[in-house]
Amino acid sequence: MSITEARGLESETLDPALVATLERAKTASRALSTVTADVKNRGLLAIADAVRSNTAEIIRANAVDLDRGRENGLAAGLVDRLRLDESRLEGLATATELIASLVDPVGEVLRGKVLPNGLQLTQVRVPFGVVGAIYEARPNVTVDIAALALKSGNAVVLRGGSAAEDTNRVLVRVLQEALESVGLPRDAVQTIDEFGRRGATELMRARGLVDVLIPRGSAQLIDTVVRESKVPVIETGAGVVHVFVDESADEGWAVDIVHNAKVQRPSVCNALETLLVHRSAADRILPSVLADLRGAGVTIHADEATRALFADAVPATDDDWSTEYMSLDISVRIVDDLDAALDHIRRYSTRHTESIISNDVRSTERFLAEVDSAVVMVNASTRFTDGGEFGFGAEVGISTQKLHARGPMGLPELTSTKWIVRGAGQVRG
Amino acid sequence: MSITEARGLESETLDPALVATLERAKTASRALSTVTADVKNRGLLAIADAVRSNTAEIIRANAVDLDRGRENGLAAGLVDRLRLDESRLEGLATATELIASLVDPVGEVLRGKVLPNGLQLTQVRVPFGVVGAIYEARPNVTVDIAALALKSGNAVVLRGGSAAEDTNRVLVRVLQEALESVGLPRDAVQTIDEFGRRGATELMRARGLVDVLIPRGSAQLIDTVVRESKVPVIETGAGVVHVFVDESADEGWAVDIVHNAKVQRPSVCNALETLLVHRSAADRILPSVLADLRGAGVTIHADEATRALFADAVPATDDDWSTEYMSLDISVRIVDDLDAALDHIRRYSTRHTESIISNDVRSTERFLAEVDSAVVMVNASTRFTDGGEFGFGAEVGISTQKLHARGPMGLPELTSTKWIVRGAGQVRG
């Protein structure tokens, strides 16, 4: 669809200043689409250097956002996500360097053959073009998405939200200066925070000017983008994440994995929310698992059967099973068997990550085959659902939809494909 | 997102009878997702047999639709698409047999590695689940989508439209009987035509009950689905398809390719709509190309420069450049050079298929790199953009979006992926 037509799709008139921003992004994306990996990697190393050399200024801006967040009563989980300290900035710089070391996805030949009539067919990876991101209180996303987009030949347009606006303003300037220092277009990374909430709304309507839109943040923000957007969206979803402790589970693994999945960083989407325990394993395993959680300050919302074994728990309500706490809370339920666990997961899971702790092949294979989630694990902490852990360098987000990308999104997930057909005068019979 | 939550997304209440249909589809899809390729292939061969043995009844039902279409003044292109004769039904049966012979996409391992901490990571193809299709006056789509969906482990819910309702009613019954004859669930293929237009509207709102929605038909139908749907959509787009005759083009190839691309089947989306000709090739090539088209009954809508060379043409208006005629009409423009051709294509193309006729490597490589379309060709007829021609057996449609699938969609395009992680008690540090 041509740009002219695409605009015609919507009767609303987009803000001309925003359209100009998006058209600059499109122009930058055309330049980026044919830039060699060598040049893009120089840009990434310049970004890593710039993040390091501007650490003090970034942290000063972040302190302003943090103060305002605390004044506005931002939840503890969000304050944690909003914070950039030296170690997190160093982590972003290192991730950017790792992305530079990865193979360029653009131009990769995915399939190819010669048809019976002699036509040569190849399917190659190409950049999307312009990637839009709408997120909130996560300034690390600014650097992660900019770095992944640059490597995959895309321009990005960022709406980072008011909670992180001071941090993001500085970060975008730092990124743009780094791009310019190696001769890349500064418009490859732009913020539309100056357009406020209206900027996000209009970005969702800019079909033809934005090739894909990625929302990251609360379930409410994601739902709004999924519902409202006329631009294709990759849903990065909330995680009501389950661990199922099977009859044959190793007690030590159960304690360690549940502790790690719940306690290590409760504010993120791959943290555990609901623990399901096989009735035959409850007496043996549940007391030590729950005592460990209680010792770590976790509030336990449990069904009656669990409370009979472990008194220090509050009664779980129906709402608990579909709640993403993002805090030191967990819901716990004893189930009759694997089938009951699969039923519970089918009903309440957000299809992000589920893990089974088991030593029984029939159980683990059924769990892997029947749980319909982006990531399904055996005997591992759900916290591993992460682009960095998977070796992607960083992640654009974790897709919980089935279209295009599912699970942690790295470089290939920021590309589309194109069919190339080379002939010698062939016509169809 | 769980089904319960998904329904909560929309305040409208879906028709309970439609919800029941969609839930039957989901149940069938769960059964299909673990069926072996052997069983699915037996189902496909049963479908091919059933299409052949019910040819007379299908053609009788089709005649009713064709009569009604003619009475209602359906355009000639649509009548052509609506028609099923013995040869087209044999083609559908043969395509279904070919799909049976293709490798099962489900379970294919796309990537895999062992992480430094010992976690074993594999990314495997899995079915979407429930695929919805909204189309009009194309009963061949009923068989094509059902066959591709069965092979890829998906259930389908079809809204085939009123123009083809008699044909589709018979086809769906024939498909369901074939599925049952080999022990597969008949609910794997269902029509919602009995719900009328409201069925299509509600299908677009059934987020969580339908995993992906594929519209096929007029630009207006596709635009409506893209705008209205809360379910992820794959846009199968209109084709304002271009051929560019470069300075160095071979005259014979130009005549043959332009003739084939325009005349062989003008009612389909890969047919040529706009011919661009390099100014330096116009005198040498254009008269014979246009004389050939004229001889085939094509109406030529041309710019002034073309009309100076070829009098038997009507003046092109601005609208012509963005029109998908779907008839024996073509727009023709002489351009100064490759850059002007690329500019024209950037402005008016629907990003479906473009082809360059040229013997100059610099031109062909630039054309392949810079034209941002699903399929880009050198010295070949645009009519080859087709799942059957590409060796996919059939096609679900031709995607003109960049997300998930681009170009002709076959079996892999009807799948999602899932990450499998196998550990031995690993936790994140």
PDB file of N, CA and C in Angstrom, chain A residues 1-2 30 111 113 117 128 207 226 235 260 264 346-347 350 365 368-369 371 374 376-379 381 383-384 389-390 402 404 406 413 416-419 421-423 425-429, chain B residues 1-2 30 111 113 115 117 128 207 226 235 260 264 346-347 350 365 368 371 374 376-379 381 383-384 389-390 402 404 406 413 416-419 421-423 425-429:
ATOM      1  N   MET A   1       0.844  -1.199   0.000  1.00  0.00           N
ATOM      2  CA  MET A   1       0.000   0.000   0.000  1.00  0.00           C
ATOM      3  C   MET A   1       0.877   1.246   0.000  1.00  0.00           C
ATOM      4  N   SER A   2       0.602   2.168  -0.892  1.00  0.00           N
ATOM      5  CA  SER A   2       1.435   3.368  -0.953  1.00  0.00           C
ATOM      6  C   SER A   2       1.141   4.266   0.244  1.00  0.00           C
ATOM      7  N   ARG A  30      15.600   3.914   4.784  1.00  0.00           N
ATOM      8  CA  ARG A  30      16.031   3.543   3.436  1.00  0.00           C
ATOM      9  C   ARG A  30      17.552   3.548   3.348  1.00  0.00           C
ATOM     10  N   ARG A 111      15.562 -19.424   2.257  1.00  0.00           N
ATOM     11  CA  ARG A 111      15.210 -20.541   1.400  1.00  0.00           C
ATOM     12  C   ARG A 111      15.614 -20.182  -0.020  1.00  0.00           C
ATOM     13  N   LYS A 113      15.671 -22.023  -4.330  1.00  0.00           N
ATOM     14  CA  LYS A 113      15.669 -23.187  -5.213  1.00  0.00           C
ATOM     15  C   LYS A 113      15.514 -22.695  -6.643  1.00  0.00           C
ATOM     16  N   ASN A 117      10.915 -24.488 -14.303  1.00  0.00           N
ATOM     17  CA  ASN A 117      11.019 -23.639 -15.509  1.00  0.00           C
ATOM     18  C   ASN A 117      12.300 -22.808 -15.530  1.00  0.00           C
ATOM     19  N   PHE A 128      12.499  -4.294   8.505  1.00  0.00           N
ATOM     20  CA  PHE A 128      11.112  -3.844   8.450  1.00  0.00           C
ATOM     21  C   PHE A 128      11.021  -2.479   7.789  1.00  0.00           C
ATOM     22  N   ARG A 207      -0.526   3.988   9.858  1.00  0.00           N
ATOM     23  CA  ARG A 207      -0.360   2.849   8.955  1.00  0.00           C
ATOM     24  C   ARG A 207       0.283   3.316   7.647  1.00  0.00           C
ATOM     25  N   VAL A 226      -2.986  -2.988  21.339  1.00  0.00           N
ATOM     26  CA  VAL A 226      -3.514  -4.087  20.535  1.00  0.00           C
ATOM     27  C   VAL A 226      -4.894  -3.731  19.991  1.00  0.00           C
ATOM     28  N   GLU A 235       2.542  -8.099  20.153  1.00  0.00           N
ATOM     29  CA  GLU A 235       2.100  -7.997  21.541  1.00  0.00           C
ATOM     30  C   GLU A 235       3.181  -8.585  22.449  1.00  0.00           C
ATOM     31  N   ASN A 260      14.237 -18.886  42.907  1.00  0.00           N
ATOM     32  CA  ASN A 260      14.832 -18.033  41.880  1.00  0.00           C
ATOM     33  C   ASN A 260      13.757 -17.377  41.011  1.00  0.00           C
ATOM     34  N   GLN A 264      14.159 -13.550  42.624  1.00  0.00           N
ATOM     35  CA  GLN A 264      15.342 -12.858  42.116  1.00  0.00           C
ATOM     36  C   GLN A 264      15.037 -11.466  41.551  1.00  0.00           C
ATOM     37  N   ARG A 346      -4.071 -23.852  31.053  1.00  0.00           N
ATOM     38  CA  ARG A 346      -4.848 -23.472  29.858  1.00  0.00           C
ATOM     39  C   ARG A 346      -5.793 -22.335  30.197  1.00  0.00           C
ATOM     40  N   ARG A 347      -6.349 -22.368  31.405  1.00  0.00           N
ATOM     41  CA  ARG A 347      -7.348 -21.375  31.776  1.00  0.00           C
ATOM     42  C   ARG A 347      -6.737 -20.035  32.170  1.00  0.00           C
ATOM     43  N   THR A 350      -1.013 -16.592  30.627  1.00  0.00           N
ATOM     44  CA  THR A 350      -0.964 -15.582  29.576  1.00  0.00           C
ATOM     45  C   THR A 350      -0.074 -16.052  28.426  1.00  0.00           C
ATOM     46  N   GLU A 365       7.328 -34.759  28.633  1.00  0.00           N
ATOM     47  CA  GLU A 365       7.020 -34.677  27.202  1.00  0.00           C
ATOM     48  C   GLU A 365       5.596 -34.182  26.973  1.00  0.00           C
ATOM     49  N   LEU A 368       5.624 -30.393  27.641  1.00  0.00           N
ATOM     50  CA  LEU A 368       6.246 -29.651  26.531  1.00  0.00           C
ATOM     51  C   LEU A 368       5.311 -29.590  25.321  1.00  0.00           C
ATOM     52  N   ALA A 369       4.613 -30.683  25.048  1.00  0.00           N
ATOM     53  CA  ALA A 369       3.772 -30.730  23.845  1.00  0.00           C
ATOM     54  C   ALA A 369       2.461 -29.972  24.042  1.00  0.00           C
ATOM     55  N   VAL A 371       1.453 -27.658  26.621  1.00  0.00           N
ATOM     56  CA  VAL A 371       1.370 -26.279  27.105  1.00  0.00           C
ATOM     57  C   VAL A 371       1.634 -25.340  25.923  1.00  0.00           C
ATOM     58  N   ALA A 374       4.769 -19.386  24.840  1.00  0.00           N
ATOM     59  CA  ALA A 374       5.931 -18.989  24.052  1.00  0.00           C
ATOM     60  C   ALA A 374       7.166 -19.790  24.442  1.00  0.00           C
ATOM     61  N   VAL A 376       8.358 -23.091  26.998  1.00  0.00           N
ATOM     62  CA  VAL A 376       7.969 -24.178  27.897  1.00  0.00           C
ATOM     63  C   VAL A 376       9.250 -24.862  28.363  1.00  0.00           C
ATOM     64  N   MET A 377       9.372 -25.026  29.686  1.00  0.00           N
ATOM     65  CA  MET A 377      10.632 -25.479  30.275  1.00  0.00           C
ATOM     66  C   MET A 377      10.458 -26.751  31.095  1.00  0.00           C
ATOM     67  N   VAL A 378      11.563 -27.462  31.212  1.00  0.00           N
ATOM     68  CA  VAL A 378      11.647 -28.604  32.120  1.00  0.00           C
ATOM     69  C   VAL A 378      12.806 -28.341  33.079  1.00  0.00           C
ATOM     70  N   ASN A 379      12.538 -28.379  34.371  1.00  0.00           N
ATOM     71  CA  ASN A 379      13.579 -28.288  35.397  1.00  0.00           C
ATOM     72  C   ASN A 379      14.491 -27.066  35.240  1.00  0.00           C
ATOM     73  N   SER A 381      14.512 -22.461  35.803  1.00  0.00           N
ATOM     74  CA  SER A 381      13.828 -21.266  36.298  1.00  0.00           C
ATOM     75  C   SER A 381      13.222 -20.477  35.144  1.00  0.00           C
ATOM     76  N   ARG A 383      12.917 -17.499  34.896  1.00  0.00           N
ATOM     77  CA  ARG A 383      13.660 -16.252  34.695  1.00  0.00           C
ATOM     78  C   ARG A 383      14.579 -16.312  33.472  1.00  0.00           C
ATOM     79  N   PHE A 384      14.777 -17.516  32.912  1.00  0.00           N
ATOM     80  CA  PHE A 384      15.650 -17.625  31.734  1.00  0.00           C
ATOM     81  C   PHE A 384      14.968 -17.182  30.437  1.00  0.00           C
ATOM     82  N   GLU A 389      19.714 -13.888  28.041  1.00  0.00           N
ATOM     83  CA  GLU A 389      20.012 -15.263  28.442  1.00  0.00           C
ATOM     84  C   GLU A 389      20.017 -16.212  27.245  1.00  0.00           C
ATOM     85  N   PHE A 390      19.146 -15.959  26.269  1.00  0.00           N
ATOM     86  CA  PHE A 390      19.068 -16.815  25.081  1.00  0.00           C
ATOM     87  C   PHE A 390      20.226 -16.532  24.110  1.00  0.00           C
ATOM     88  N   LYS A 402       1.243 -15.213  18.564  1.00  0.00           N
ATOM     89  CA  LYS A 402       1.757 -16.301  17.740  1.00  0.00           C
ATOM     90  C   LYS A 402       2.220 -15.816  16.377  1.00  0.00           C
ATOM     91  N   HIS A 404       4.372 -13.873  13.708  1.00  0.00           N
ATOM     92  CA  HIS A 404       5.675 -13.292  13.425  1.00  0.00           C
ATOM     93  C   HIS A 404       6.765 -13.702  14.408  1.00  0.00           C
ATOM     94  N   ARG A 406       7.584 -15.179  18.604  1.00  0.00           N
ATOM     95  CA  ARG A 406       7.026 -15.712  19.846  1.00  0.00           C
ATOM     96  C   ARG A 406       8.170 -15.937  20.811  1.00  0.00           C
ATOM     97  N   GLU A 413      13.849 -11.260  14.638  1.00  0.00           N
ATOM     98  CA  GLU A 413      12.458 -10.867  14.845  1.00  0.00           C
ATOM     99  C   GLU A 413      12.195  -9.424  14.420  1.00  0.00           C
ATOM    100  N   SER A 416      11.838  -8.524   8.175  1.00  0.00           N
ATOM    101  CA  SER A 416      10.848  -9.156   7.324  1.00  0.00           C
ATOM    102  C   SER A 416      11.615  -9.952   6.267  1.00  0.00           C
ATOM    103  N   THR A 417      10.935 -10.405   5.246  1.00  0.00           N
ATOM    104  CA  THR A 417      11.610 -11.135   4.171  1.00  0.00           C
ATOM    105  C   THR A 417      11.158 -10.579   2.833  1.00  0.00           C
ATOM    106  N   LYS A 418      11.868 -10.960   1.800  1.00  0.00           N
ATOM    107  CA  LYS A 418      11.519 -10.545   0.441  1.00  0.00           C
ATOM    108  C   LYS A 418      11.876 -11.716  -0.467  1.00  0.00           C
ATOM    109  N   TRP A 419      11.031 -11.993  -1.453  1.00  0.00           N
ATOM    110  CA  TRP A 419      11.355 -13.018  -2.442  1.00  0.00           C
ATOM    111  C   TRP A 419      12.033 -12.357  -3.636  1.00  0.00           C
ATOM    112  N   VAL A 421      13.292 -13.137  -7.481  1.00  0.00           N
ATOM    113  CA  VAL A 421      13.094 -14.091  -8.580  1.00  0.00           C
ATOM    114  C   VAL A 421      13.934 -13.630  -9.773  1.00  0.00           C
ATOM    115  N   ARG A 422      14.853 -14.471 -10.220  1.00  0.00           N
ATOM    116  CA  ARG A 422      15.678 -14.131 -11.381  1.00  0.00           C
ATOM    117  C   ARG A 422      15.327 -15.066 -12.532  1.00  0.00           C
ATOM    118  N   GLY A 423      14.946 -14.465 -13.663  1.00  0.00           N
ATOM    119  CA  GLY A 423      14.530 -15.273 -14.799  1.00  0.00           C
ATOM    120  C   GLY A 423      15.302 -14.933 -16.062  1.00  0.00           C
ATOM    121  N   GLY A 425      13.353 -14.410 -19.195  1.00  0.00           N
ATOM    122  CA  GLY A 425      12.231 -14.273 -20.122  1.00  0.00           C
ATOM    123  C   GLY A 425      11.056 -15.203 -19.861  1.00  0.00           C
ATOM    124  N   GLN A 426      11.050 -15.908 -18.723  1.00  0.00           N
ATOM    125  CA  GLN A 426       9.959 -16.873 -18.473  1.00  0.00           C
ATOM    126  C   GLN A 426       8.576 -16.197 -18.406  1.00  0.00           C
ATOM    127  N   VAL A 427       7.592 -16.874 -18.985  1.00  0.00           N
ATOM    128  CA  VAL A 427       6.195 -16.475 -18.840  1.00  0.00           C
ATOM    129  C   VAL A 427       5.405 -17.694 -18.363  1.00  0.00           C
ATOM    130  N   ARG A 428       4.230 -17.403 -17.777  1.00  0.00           N
ATOM    131  CA  ARG A 428       3.437 -18.492 -17.189  1.00  0.00           C
ATOM    132  C   ARG A 428       2.562 -19.146 -18.250  1.00  0.00           C
ATOM    133  N   GLY A 429       2.536 -20.457 -18.258  1.00  0.00           N
ATOM    134  CA  GLY A 429       1.796 -21.203 -19.282  1.00  0.00           C
ATOM    135  C   GLY A 429       0.326 -21.322 -18.954  1.00  0.00           C
TER     136      GLY A 429
ATOM    137  N   MET B   1      -2.704 -14.932  26.792  1.00  0.00           N
ATOM    138  CA  MET B   1      -3.942 -14.439  27.391  1.00  0.00           C
ATOM    139  C   MET B   1      -4.966 -15.568  27.417  1.00  0.00           C
ATOM    140  N   SER B   2      -5.583 -15.766  28.529  1.00  0.00           N
ATOM    141  CA  SER B   2      -6.558 -16.858  28.628  1.00  0.00           C
ATOM    142  C   SER B   2      -7.817 -16.472  27.873  1.00  0.00           C
ATOM    143  N   ARG B  30      -6.704 -28.559  19.047  1.00  0.00           N
ATOM    144  CA  ARG B  30      -5.851 -29.235  20.035  1.00  0.00           C
ATOM    145  C   ARG B  30      -5.603 -30.680  19.622  1.00  0.00           C
ATOM    146  N   ARG B 111      15.903 -23.533  15.224  1.00  0.00           N
ATOM    147  CA  ARG B 111      17.173 -23.150  15.830  1.00  0.00           C
ATOM    148  C   ARG B 111      17.374 -23.987  17.078  1.00  0.00           C
ATOM    149  N   LYS B 113      20.483 -24.720  20.483  1.00  0.00           N
ATOM    150  CA  LYS B 113      21.855 -24.663  20.988  1.00  0.00           C
ATOM    151  C   LYS B 113      21.844 -25.011  22.472  1.00  0.00           C
ATOM    152  N   LEU B 115      23.100 -23.520  25.958  1.00  0.00           N
ATOM    153  CA  LEU B 115      23.614 -22.278  26.557  1.00  0.00           C
ATOM    154  C   LEU B 115      24.820 -22.599  27.445  1.00  0.00           C
ATOM    155  N   ASN B 117      25.289 -22.270  30.450  1.00  0.00           N
ATOM    156  CA  ASN B 117      24.915 -22.881  31.730  1.00  0.00           C
ATOM    157  C   ASN B 117      24.342 -24.289  31.576  1.00  0.00           C
ATOM    158  N   PHE B 128      -0.715 -22.696  14.505  1.00  0.00           N
ATOM    159  CA  PHE B 128      -1.329 -21.519  15.123  1.00  0.00           C
ATOM    160  C   PHE B 128      -2.403 -21.941  16.116  1.00  0.00           C
ATOM    161  N   ARG B 207     -10.899 -12.214  19.653  1.00  0.00           N
ATOM    162  CA  ARG B 207      -9.524 -12.339  20.122  1.00  0.00           C
ATOM    163  C   ARG B 207      -9.436 -13.386  21.223  1.00  0.00           C
ATOM    164  N   VAL B 226      -8.494  -5.200   8.205  1.00  0.00           N
ATOM    165  CA  VAL B 226      -7.280  -4.651   8.815  1.00  0.00           C
ATOM    166  C   VAL B 226      -7.645  -3.591   9.853  1.00  0.00           C
ATOM    167  N   GLU B 235      -2.470  -9.412   6.145  1.00  0.00           N
ATOM    168  CA  GLU B 235      -3.076  -8.662   5.048  1.00  0.00           C
ATOM    169  C   GLU B 235      -2.660  -9.281   3.715  1.00  0.00           C
ATOM    170  N   ASN B 260       2.079 -11.673 -21.149  1.00  0.00           N
ATOM    171  CA  ASN B 260       1.707 -12.706 -20.186  1.00  0.00           C
ATOM    172  C   ASN B 260       1.207 -12.106 -18.878  1.00  0.00           C
ATOM    173  N   GLN B 264      -2.835 -12.989 -19.493  1.00  0.00           N
ATOM    174  CA  GLN B 264      -3.129 -14.398 -19.225  1.00  0.00           C
ATOM    175  C   GLN B 264      -4.292 -14.609 -18.254  1.00  0.00           C
ATOM    176  N   ARG B 346       7.770   3.463  -5.711  1.00  0.00           N
ATOM    177  CA  ARG B 346       7.688   3.781  -4.275  1.00  0.00           C
ATOM    178  C   ARG B 346       6.365   4.471  -3.964  1.00  0.00           C
ATOM    179  N   ARG B 347       5.935   5.322  -4.906  1.00  0.00           N
ATOM    180  CA  ARG B 347       4.734   6.105  -4.654  1.00  0.00           C
ATOM    181  C   ARG B 347       3.443   5.311  -4.844  1.00  0.00           C
ATOM    182  N   THR B 350       1.579  -1.263  -4.433  1.00  0.00           N
ATOM    183  CA  THR B 350       0.974  -1.842  -3.228  1.00  0.00           C
ATOM    184  C   THR B 350       1.926  -2.852  -2.599  1.00  0.00           C
ATOM    185  N   GLU B 365      20.465  -5.166 -10.061  1.00  0.00           N
ATOM    186  CA  GLU B 365      20.805  -5.271  -8.640  1.00  0.00           C
ATOM    187  C   GLU B 365      20.192  -4.130  -7.838  1.00  0.00           C
ATOM    188  N   LEU B 368      16.443  -4.902  -7.470  1.00  0.00           N
ATOM    189  CA  LEU B 368      16.205  -5.947  -6.473  1.00  0.00           C
ATOM    190  C   LEU B 368      16.398  -5.417  -5.055  1.00  0.00           C
ATOM    191  N   VAL B 371      13.583  -1.923  -4.477  1.00  0.00           N
ATOM    192  CA  VAL B 371      12.123  -2.060  -4.526  1.00  0.00           C
ATOM    193  C   VAL B 371      11.674  -2.842  -3.295  1.00  0.00           C
ATOM    194  N   ALA B 374       6.927  -7.517  -1.797  1.00  0.00           N
ATOM    195  CA  ALA B 374       6.983  -8.908  -1.335  1.00  0.00           C
ATOM    196  C   ALA B 374       7.800  -9.762  -2.299  1.00  0.00           C
ATOM    197  N   VAL B 376      10.251  -9.398  -5.869  1.00  0.00           N
ATOM    198  CA  VAL B 376      10.910  -8.533  -6.843  1.00  0.00           C
ATOM    199  C   VAL B 376      11.592  -9.433  -7.865  1.00  0.00           C
ATOM    200  N   MET B 377      11.341  -9.158  -9.160  1.00  0.00           N
ATOM    201  CA  MET B 377      11.765 -10.069 -10.218  1.00  0.00           C
ATOM    202  C   MET B 377      12.670  -9.386 -11.238  1.00  0.00           C
ATOM    203  N   VAL B 378      13.460 -10.207 -11.899  1.00  0.00           N
ATOM    204  CA  VAL B 378      14.242  -9.777 -13.048  1.00  0.00           C
ATOM    205  C   VAL B 378      13.875 -10.669 -14.228  1.00  0.00           C
ATOM    206  N   ASN B 379      13.446 -10.070 -15.315  1.00  0.00           N
ATOM    207  CA  ASN B 379      13.190 -10.802 -16.563  1.00  0.00           C
ATOM    208  C   ASN B 379      12.245 -11.979 -16.389  1.00  0.00           C
ATOM    209  N   SER B 381       7.754 -12.942 -15.704  1.00  0.00           N
ATOM    210  CA  SER B 381       6.377 -12.473 -15.628  1.00  0.00           C
ATOM    211  C   SER B 381       5.921 -12.403 -14.177  1.00  0.00           C
ATOM    212  N   ARG B 383       3.174 -12.916 -13.083  1.00  0.00           N
ATOM    213  CA  ARG B 383       2.179 -13.964 -12.818  1.00  0.00           C
ATOM    214  C   ARG B 383       2.766 -15.125 -12.017  1.00  0.00           C
ATOM    215  N   PHE B 384       4.107 -15.172 -11.890  1.00  0.00           N
ATOM    216  CA  PHE B 384       4.722 -16.266 -11.130  1.00  0.00           C
ATOM    217  C   PHE B 384       4.621 -16.088  -9.615  1.00  0.00           C
ATOM    218  N   GLU B 389       3.030 -21.943  -8.103  1.00  0.00           N
ATOM    219  CA  GLU B 389       4.237 -21.780  -8.927  1.00  0.00           C
ATOM    220  C   GLU B 389       5.508 -21.868  -8.089  1.00  0.00           C
ATOM    221  N   PHE B 390       5.447 -21.376  -6.859  1.00  0.00           N
ATOM    222  CA  PHE B 390       6.627 -21.406  -5.974  1.00  0.00           C
ATOM    223  C   PHE B 390       6.853 -22.811  -5.391  1.00  0.00           C
ATOM    224  N   LYS B 402       4.495  -6.876   6.158  1.00  0.00           N
ATOM    225  CA  LYS B 402       5.859  -7.314   6.456  1.00  0.00           C
ATOM    226  C   LYS B 402       5.924  -8.223   7.675  1.00  0.00           C
ATOM    227  N   HIS B 404       5.300 -11.394   9.900  1.00  0.00           N
ATOM    228  CA  HIS B 404       5.034 -12.840   9.890  1.00  0.00           C
ATOM    229  C   HIS B 404       5.271 -13.498   8.532  1.00  0.00           C
ATOM    230  N   ARG B 406       5.422 -12.794   4.059  1.00  0.00           N
ATOM    231  CA  ARG B 406       5.444 -11.813   2.972  1.00  0.00           C
ATOM    232  C   ARG B 406       5.507 -12.579   1.657  1.00  0.00           C
ATOM    233  N   GLU B 413       3.996 -20.664   6.664  1.00  0.00           N
ATOM    234  CA  GLU B 413       3.355 -19.395   7.025  1.00  0.00           C
ATOM    235  C   GLU B 413       2.114 -19.612   7.878  1.00  0.00           C
ATOM    236  N   SER B 416       3.241 -21.124  13.928  1.00  0.00           N
ATOM    237  CA  SER B 416       3.965 -20.272  14.853  1.00  0.00           C
ATOM    238  C   SER B 416       5.164 -21.085  15.348  1.00  0.00           C
ATOM    239  N   THR B 417       5.804 -20.608  16.377  1.00  0.00           N
ATOM    240  CA  THR B 417       6.935 -21.340  16.942  1.00  0.00           C
ATOM    241  C   THR B 417       6.785 -21.384  18.455  1.00  0.00           C
ATOM    242  N   LYS B 418       7.588 -22.230  19.074  1.00  0.00           N
ATOM    243  CA  LYS B 418       7.579 -22.362  20.527  1.00  0.00           C
ATOM    244  C   LYS B 418       9.026 -22.654  20.931  1.00  0.00           C
ATOM    245  N   TRP B 419       9.473 -22.054  22.022  1.00  0.00           N
ATOM    246  CA  TRP B 419      10.800 -22.366  22.546  1.00  0.00           C
ATOM    247  C   TRP B 419      10.676 -23.472  23.587  1.00  0.00           C
ATOM    248  N   VAL B 421      12.848 -25.444  26.483  1.00  0.00           N
ATOM    249  CA  VAL B 421      14.065 -25.316  27.296  1.00  0.00           C
ATOM    250  C   VAL B 421      14.143 -26.523  28.230  1.00  0.00           C
ATOM    251  N   ARG B 422      15.221 -27.295  28.120  1.00  0.00           N
ATOM    252  CA  ARG B 422      15.395 -28.453  29.001  1.00  0.00           C
ATOM    253  C   ARG B 422      16.590 -28.188  29.915  1.00  0.00           C
ATOM    254  N   GLY B 423      16.351 -28.283  31.222  1.00  0.00           N
ATOM    255  CA  GLY B 423      17.408 -27.994  32.180  1.00  0.00           C
ATOM    256  C   GLY B 423      17.615 -29.119  33.171  1.00  0.00           C
ATOM    257  N   GLY B 425      17.864 -28.246  36.783  1.00  0.00           N
ATOM    258  CA  GLY B 425      17.853 -27.474  38.013  1.00  0.00           C
ATOM    259  C   GLY B 425      18.472 -26.081  37.916  1.00  0.00           C
ATOM    260  N   GLN B 426      18.751 -25.612  36.678  1.00  0.00           N
ATOM    261  CA  GLN B 426      19.397 -24.295  36.554  1.00  0.00           C
ATOM    262  C   GLN B 426      18.537 -23.151  37.119  1.00  0.00           C
ATOM    263  N   VAL B 427      19.220 -22.217  37.780  1.00  0.00           N
ATOM    264  CA  VAL B 427      18.580 -20.966  38.209  1.00  0.00           C
ATOM    265  C   VAL B 427      19.434 -19.800  37.707  1.00  0.00           C
ATOM    266  N   ARG B 428      18.826 -18.626  37.630  1.00  0.00           N
ATOM    267  CA  ARG B 428      19.519 -17.468  37.079  1.00  0.00           C
ATOM    268  C   ARG B 428      20.345 -16.780  38.150  1.00  0.00           C
ATOM    269  N   GLY B 429      21.567 -16.452  37.814  1.00  0.00           N
ATOM    270  CA  GLY B 429      22.490 -15.839  38.775  1.00  0.00           C
ATOM    271  C   GLY B 429      22.282 -14.356  38.936  1.00  0.00           C
TER     272      GLY B 429
END
